[in-house]
XYZ file of C-alpha atoms in Angstrom:
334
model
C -29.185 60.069 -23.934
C -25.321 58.512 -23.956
C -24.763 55.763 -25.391
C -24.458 52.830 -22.630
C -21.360 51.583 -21.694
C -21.033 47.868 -21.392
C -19.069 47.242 -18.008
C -19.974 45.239 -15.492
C -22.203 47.691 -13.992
C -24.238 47.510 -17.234
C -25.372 43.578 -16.817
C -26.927 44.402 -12.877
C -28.641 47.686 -13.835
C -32.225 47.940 -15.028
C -33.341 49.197 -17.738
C -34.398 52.934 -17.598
C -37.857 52.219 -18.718
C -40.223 55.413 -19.418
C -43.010 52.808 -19.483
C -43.491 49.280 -18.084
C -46.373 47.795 -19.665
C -48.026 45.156 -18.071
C -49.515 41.928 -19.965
C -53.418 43.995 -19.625
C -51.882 46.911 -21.038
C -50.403 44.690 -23.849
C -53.864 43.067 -24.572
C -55.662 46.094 -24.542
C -52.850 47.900 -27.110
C -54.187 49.041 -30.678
C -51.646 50.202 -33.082
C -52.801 54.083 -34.575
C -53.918 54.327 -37.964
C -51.032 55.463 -40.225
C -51.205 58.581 -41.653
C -49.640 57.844 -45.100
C -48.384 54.709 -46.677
C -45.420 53.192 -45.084
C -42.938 50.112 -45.482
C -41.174 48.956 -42.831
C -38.436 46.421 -42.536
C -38.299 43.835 -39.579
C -34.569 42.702 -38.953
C -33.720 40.019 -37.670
C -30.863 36.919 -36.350
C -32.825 34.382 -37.924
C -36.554 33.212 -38.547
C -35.346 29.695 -37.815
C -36.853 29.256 -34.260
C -40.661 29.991 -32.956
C -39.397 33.087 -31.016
C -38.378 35.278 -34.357
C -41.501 33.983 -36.162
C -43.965 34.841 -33.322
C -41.815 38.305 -33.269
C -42.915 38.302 -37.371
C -46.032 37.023 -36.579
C -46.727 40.513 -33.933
C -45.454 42.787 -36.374
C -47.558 41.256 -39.182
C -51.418 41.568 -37.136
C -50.090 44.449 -36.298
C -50.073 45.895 -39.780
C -53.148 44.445 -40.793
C -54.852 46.064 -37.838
C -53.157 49.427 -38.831
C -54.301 49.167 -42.345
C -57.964 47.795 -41.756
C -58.031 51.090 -39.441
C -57.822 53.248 -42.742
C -55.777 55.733 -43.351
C -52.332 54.563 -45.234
C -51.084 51.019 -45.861
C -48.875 49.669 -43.847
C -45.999 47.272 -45.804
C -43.535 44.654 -43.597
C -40.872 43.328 -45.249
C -38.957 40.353 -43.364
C -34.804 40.235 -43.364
C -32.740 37.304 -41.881
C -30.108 35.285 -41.575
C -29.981 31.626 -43.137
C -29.515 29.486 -39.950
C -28.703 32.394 -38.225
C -26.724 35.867 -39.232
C -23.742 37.828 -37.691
C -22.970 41.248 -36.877
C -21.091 42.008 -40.283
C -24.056 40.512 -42.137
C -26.564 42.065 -40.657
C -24.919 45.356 -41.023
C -24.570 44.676 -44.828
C -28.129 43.666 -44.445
C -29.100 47.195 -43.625
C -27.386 48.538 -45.571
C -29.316 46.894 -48.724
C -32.451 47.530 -46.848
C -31.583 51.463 -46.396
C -30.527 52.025 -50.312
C -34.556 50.875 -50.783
C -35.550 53.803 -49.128
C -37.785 52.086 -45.928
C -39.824 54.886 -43.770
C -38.596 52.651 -40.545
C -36.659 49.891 -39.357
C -37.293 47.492 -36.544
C -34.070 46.106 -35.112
C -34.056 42.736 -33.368
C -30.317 42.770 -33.384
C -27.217 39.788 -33.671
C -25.165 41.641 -30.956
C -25.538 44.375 -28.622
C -22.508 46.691 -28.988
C -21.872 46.171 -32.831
C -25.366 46.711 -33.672
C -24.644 50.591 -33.128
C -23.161 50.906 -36.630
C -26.766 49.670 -37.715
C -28.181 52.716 -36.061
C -25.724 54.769 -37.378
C -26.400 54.143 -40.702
C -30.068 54.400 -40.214
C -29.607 57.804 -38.712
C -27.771 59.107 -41.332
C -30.522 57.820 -43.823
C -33.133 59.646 -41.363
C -34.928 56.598 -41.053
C -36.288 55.867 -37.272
C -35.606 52.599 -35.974
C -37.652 50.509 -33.495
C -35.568 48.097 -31.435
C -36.636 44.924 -29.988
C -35.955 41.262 -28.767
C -32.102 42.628 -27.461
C -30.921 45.854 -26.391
C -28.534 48.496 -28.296
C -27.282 50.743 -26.105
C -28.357 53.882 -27.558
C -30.418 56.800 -27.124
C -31.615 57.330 -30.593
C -33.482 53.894 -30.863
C -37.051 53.044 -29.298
C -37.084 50.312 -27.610
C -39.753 47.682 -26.866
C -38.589 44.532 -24.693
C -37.821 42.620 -21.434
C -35.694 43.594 -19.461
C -33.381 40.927 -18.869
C -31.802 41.610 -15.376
C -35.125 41.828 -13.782
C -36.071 38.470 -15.749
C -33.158 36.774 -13.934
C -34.481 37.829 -10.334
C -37.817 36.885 -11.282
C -36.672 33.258 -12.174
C -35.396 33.245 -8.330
C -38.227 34.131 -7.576
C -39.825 31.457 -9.247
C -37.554 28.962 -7.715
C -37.857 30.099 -4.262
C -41.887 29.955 -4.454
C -41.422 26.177 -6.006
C -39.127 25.277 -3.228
C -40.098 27.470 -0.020
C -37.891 24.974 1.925
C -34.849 25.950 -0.155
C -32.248 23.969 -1.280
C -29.142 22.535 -3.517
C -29.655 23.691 -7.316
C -28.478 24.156 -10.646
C -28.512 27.511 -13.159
C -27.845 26.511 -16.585
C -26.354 30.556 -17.495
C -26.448 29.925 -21.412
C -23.624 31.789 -23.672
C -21.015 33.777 -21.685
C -20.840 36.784 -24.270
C -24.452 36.718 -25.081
C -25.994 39.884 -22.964
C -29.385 38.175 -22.692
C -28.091 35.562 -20.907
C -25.544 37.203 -18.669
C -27.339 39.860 -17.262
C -30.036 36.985 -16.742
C -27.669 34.823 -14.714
C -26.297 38.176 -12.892
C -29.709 39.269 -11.758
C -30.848 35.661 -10.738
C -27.532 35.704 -8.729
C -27.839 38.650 -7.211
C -31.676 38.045 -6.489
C -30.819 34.599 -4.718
C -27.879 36.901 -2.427
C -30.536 39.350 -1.385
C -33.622 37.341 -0.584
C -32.951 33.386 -0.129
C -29.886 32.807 1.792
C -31.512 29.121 1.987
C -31.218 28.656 -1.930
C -27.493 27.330 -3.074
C -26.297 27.556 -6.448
C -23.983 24.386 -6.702
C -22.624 25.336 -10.097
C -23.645 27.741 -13.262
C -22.355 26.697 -15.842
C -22.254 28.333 -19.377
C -22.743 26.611 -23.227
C -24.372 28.032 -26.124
C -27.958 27.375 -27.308
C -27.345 23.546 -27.913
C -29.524 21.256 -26.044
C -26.548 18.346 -25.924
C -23.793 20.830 -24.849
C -26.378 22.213 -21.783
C -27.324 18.342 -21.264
C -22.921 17.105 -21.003
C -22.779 20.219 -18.701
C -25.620 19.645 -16.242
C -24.638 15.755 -16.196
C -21.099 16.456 -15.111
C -22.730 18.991 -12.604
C -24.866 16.022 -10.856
C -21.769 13.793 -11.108
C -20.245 15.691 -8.648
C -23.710 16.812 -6.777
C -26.171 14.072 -6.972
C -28.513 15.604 -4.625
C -30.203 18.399 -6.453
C -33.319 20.756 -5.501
C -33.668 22.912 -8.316
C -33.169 23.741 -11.820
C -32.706 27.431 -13.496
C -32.105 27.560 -16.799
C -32.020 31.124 -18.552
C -33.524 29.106 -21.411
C -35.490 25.586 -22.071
C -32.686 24.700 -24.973
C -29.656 24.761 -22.818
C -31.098 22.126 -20.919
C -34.289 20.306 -22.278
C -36.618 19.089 -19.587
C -37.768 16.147 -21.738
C -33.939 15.344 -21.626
C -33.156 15.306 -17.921
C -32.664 11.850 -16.768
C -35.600 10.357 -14.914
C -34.039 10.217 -11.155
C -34.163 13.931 -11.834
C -37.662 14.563 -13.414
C -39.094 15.013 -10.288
C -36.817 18.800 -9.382
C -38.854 21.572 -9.639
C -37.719 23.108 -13.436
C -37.973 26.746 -14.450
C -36.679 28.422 -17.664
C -37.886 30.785 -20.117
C -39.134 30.664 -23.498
C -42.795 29.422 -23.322
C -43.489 28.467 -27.595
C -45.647 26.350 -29.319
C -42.712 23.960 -28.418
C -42.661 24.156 -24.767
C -46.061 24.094 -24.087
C -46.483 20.575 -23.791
C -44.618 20.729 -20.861
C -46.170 22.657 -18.959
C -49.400 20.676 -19.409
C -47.428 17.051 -18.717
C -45.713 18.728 -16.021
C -41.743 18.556 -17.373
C -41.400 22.167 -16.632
C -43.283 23.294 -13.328
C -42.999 27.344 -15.200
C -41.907 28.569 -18.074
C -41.824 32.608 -18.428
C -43.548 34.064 -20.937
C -40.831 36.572 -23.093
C -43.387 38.038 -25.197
C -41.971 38.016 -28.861
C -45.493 38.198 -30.251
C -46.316 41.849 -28.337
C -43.003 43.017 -29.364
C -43.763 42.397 -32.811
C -47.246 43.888 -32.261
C -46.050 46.880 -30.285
C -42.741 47.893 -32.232
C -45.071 48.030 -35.344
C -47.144 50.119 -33.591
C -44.454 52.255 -32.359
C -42.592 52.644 -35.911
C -45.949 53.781 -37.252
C -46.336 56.350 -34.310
C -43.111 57.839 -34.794
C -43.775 58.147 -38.715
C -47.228 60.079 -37.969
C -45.250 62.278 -35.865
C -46.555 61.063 -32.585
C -45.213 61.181 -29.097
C -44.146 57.614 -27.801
C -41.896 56.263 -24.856
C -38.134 55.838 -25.774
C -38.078 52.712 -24.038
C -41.346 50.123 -23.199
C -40.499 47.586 -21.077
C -42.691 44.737 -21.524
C -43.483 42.116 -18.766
C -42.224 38.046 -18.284
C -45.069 36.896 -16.645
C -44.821 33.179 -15.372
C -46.688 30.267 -17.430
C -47.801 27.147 -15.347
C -50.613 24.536 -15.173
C -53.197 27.185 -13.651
C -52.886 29.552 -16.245
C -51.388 28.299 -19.374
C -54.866 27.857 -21.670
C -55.723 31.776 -20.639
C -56.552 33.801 -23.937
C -53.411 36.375 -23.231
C -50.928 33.044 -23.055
C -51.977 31.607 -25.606
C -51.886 34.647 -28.198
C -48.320 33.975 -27.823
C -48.003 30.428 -29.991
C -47.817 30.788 -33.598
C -51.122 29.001 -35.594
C -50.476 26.555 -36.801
C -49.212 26.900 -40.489
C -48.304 30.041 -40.919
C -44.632 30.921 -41.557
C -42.870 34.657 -42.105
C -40.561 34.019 -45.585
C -37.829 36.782 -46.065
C -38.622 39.340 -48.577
């Protein structure tokens, strides 16, 4: 395929998915048995937050269920950033990891367009790579992940079945440059124009990932709006529920990630949903998809996996709770 170009058209189009797994398909997945012995490296922004280490975490069972299927032994070796890494250091980064000679690469990349020279290199090298977590727009990577436009009419969704009434509310839209985020806000936006003409977005404003930045923004938003229905956010940390001052605790509050960290709220009731991004079955699956394409199998270009919603009547089920990280257990870089 061409690569994607990132206009505007880009952040309210769907991904082309050849397969759309949903959370039973994910449950039932097993990884195939490798046919040789094969080390992989697992790229990353950071490991400093729950959703790269639950990413780790998939990609690690994964390769113990591989090798305890016989056959070859299956190797993952962890890359990062300290704190978190850019696009020039992550490219360095694969470069170091392609002079070791991996058999695959799985990509959970710093920035959409720039990430390209990653594949490029790995191309070159013949090594496949597997990417997850955020899209690179092209055609020679597989893919495994949300898709994030879709996510962002889903959280309307959400909001709409919370308040079927409709109503005055805020979207907390996250980092302006940040695709995730942006085509997130775009397809909750659009969502909200072609289904609940009785929601209102007051204001959207945008910050980075920083939990006093989102908190400043949404406080000047109520200045100026007091009466409030609803609260978006395109994730919990631009806008902590546990944060929101108490004449507002009481507004129906939906964001995504659902982590070890956000669960209690769902169970004390700060957040009335949380979706479920599935780092853990991205891990899983892109391990199981880099050792499919080194046997020489047949596999989609591009999985889509599901965002299913997390609440009080479903949030001890087995396949939401495979999600949180046990307790101790930590990916190091190696």
């Amino acid at each position: 395929p061409e690569p994607v170009v990132l206009n505007e058209a880009y952040f309210s189009t769907p991904l082309d998915c050849d397969v759309n797994s949903t959370t039973e398909d994910l449950v039932n997945y097993t990884p195939p048995a490798a046919e040789g012995d094969y080390e992989i490296d697992f790229m990353q922004v950071s490991l400093a937050a729950e959703y790269y280490q639950a990413m780790a975490y998939g990609a690690e069972q994964a390769a113990a269920d591989v090798t305890a299927a016989g056959g070859g032994t299956v190797t993952v070796r962890h890359t990062a950033g300290v704190g978190y890494t850019g696009p020039a250091d992550q490219l360095a980064d694969a470069e170091n990891i392609l002079q070791r000679g991996p058999d695959a690469i799985i990509l959970a990349p710093v920035d959409t367009a720039g990430s390209v020279a990653i594949v490029d290199a790995a191309d070159a090298a013949g090594v496949p790579v597997v990417n997850v977590s955020t899209e690179v727009p092209d055609g020679r990577v597989y893919m495994i992940m949300q898709d994030d436009y879709l996510f962002g009419k889903a959280g309307a969704d959400a909001i709409a079945a919370l308040v079927p009434e409709g109503g005055r509310g805020v979207v907390m839209a996250g980092p302006a440059n940040a695709t995730w985020s942006k085509k997130r806000h775009v397809g909750f936006v659009d969502r909200v124009e072609e289904a609940y003409p009785n929601l209102e977005i007051i204001e959207a404003p945008n910050q980075l990932v920083d939990p006093e930045e989102g908190l400043a923004d949404f406080m000047n938003v109520v200045a100026g709006n007091p009466e409030i229905d609803w609260i978006y956010a395109a994730h919990f940390a631009l806008l902590l529920p546990i944060t929101i001052p108490e004449e507002y605790a009481d507004v129906p509050y939906v964001a995504s990630d659902f982590t070890n960290f956000s669960q209690p709220w769902i169970h004390d009731g700060s957040a009335d949903a949380l979706f479920l991004v599935s780092p853990y079955w991205m891990g899983y699956v892109g391990l199981g998809t880099a050792v499919a394409v080194l046997n020489g199998q047949d596999v989609p270009r591009i999985n889509c996996v599901p965002f299913p919603v997390v609440d009080q009547s479903n949030v001890d089920e087995d396949w939401v709770q495979i999600e949180l990280i046990p307790e101790g257990w930590q990916a190091e870089v190696g």
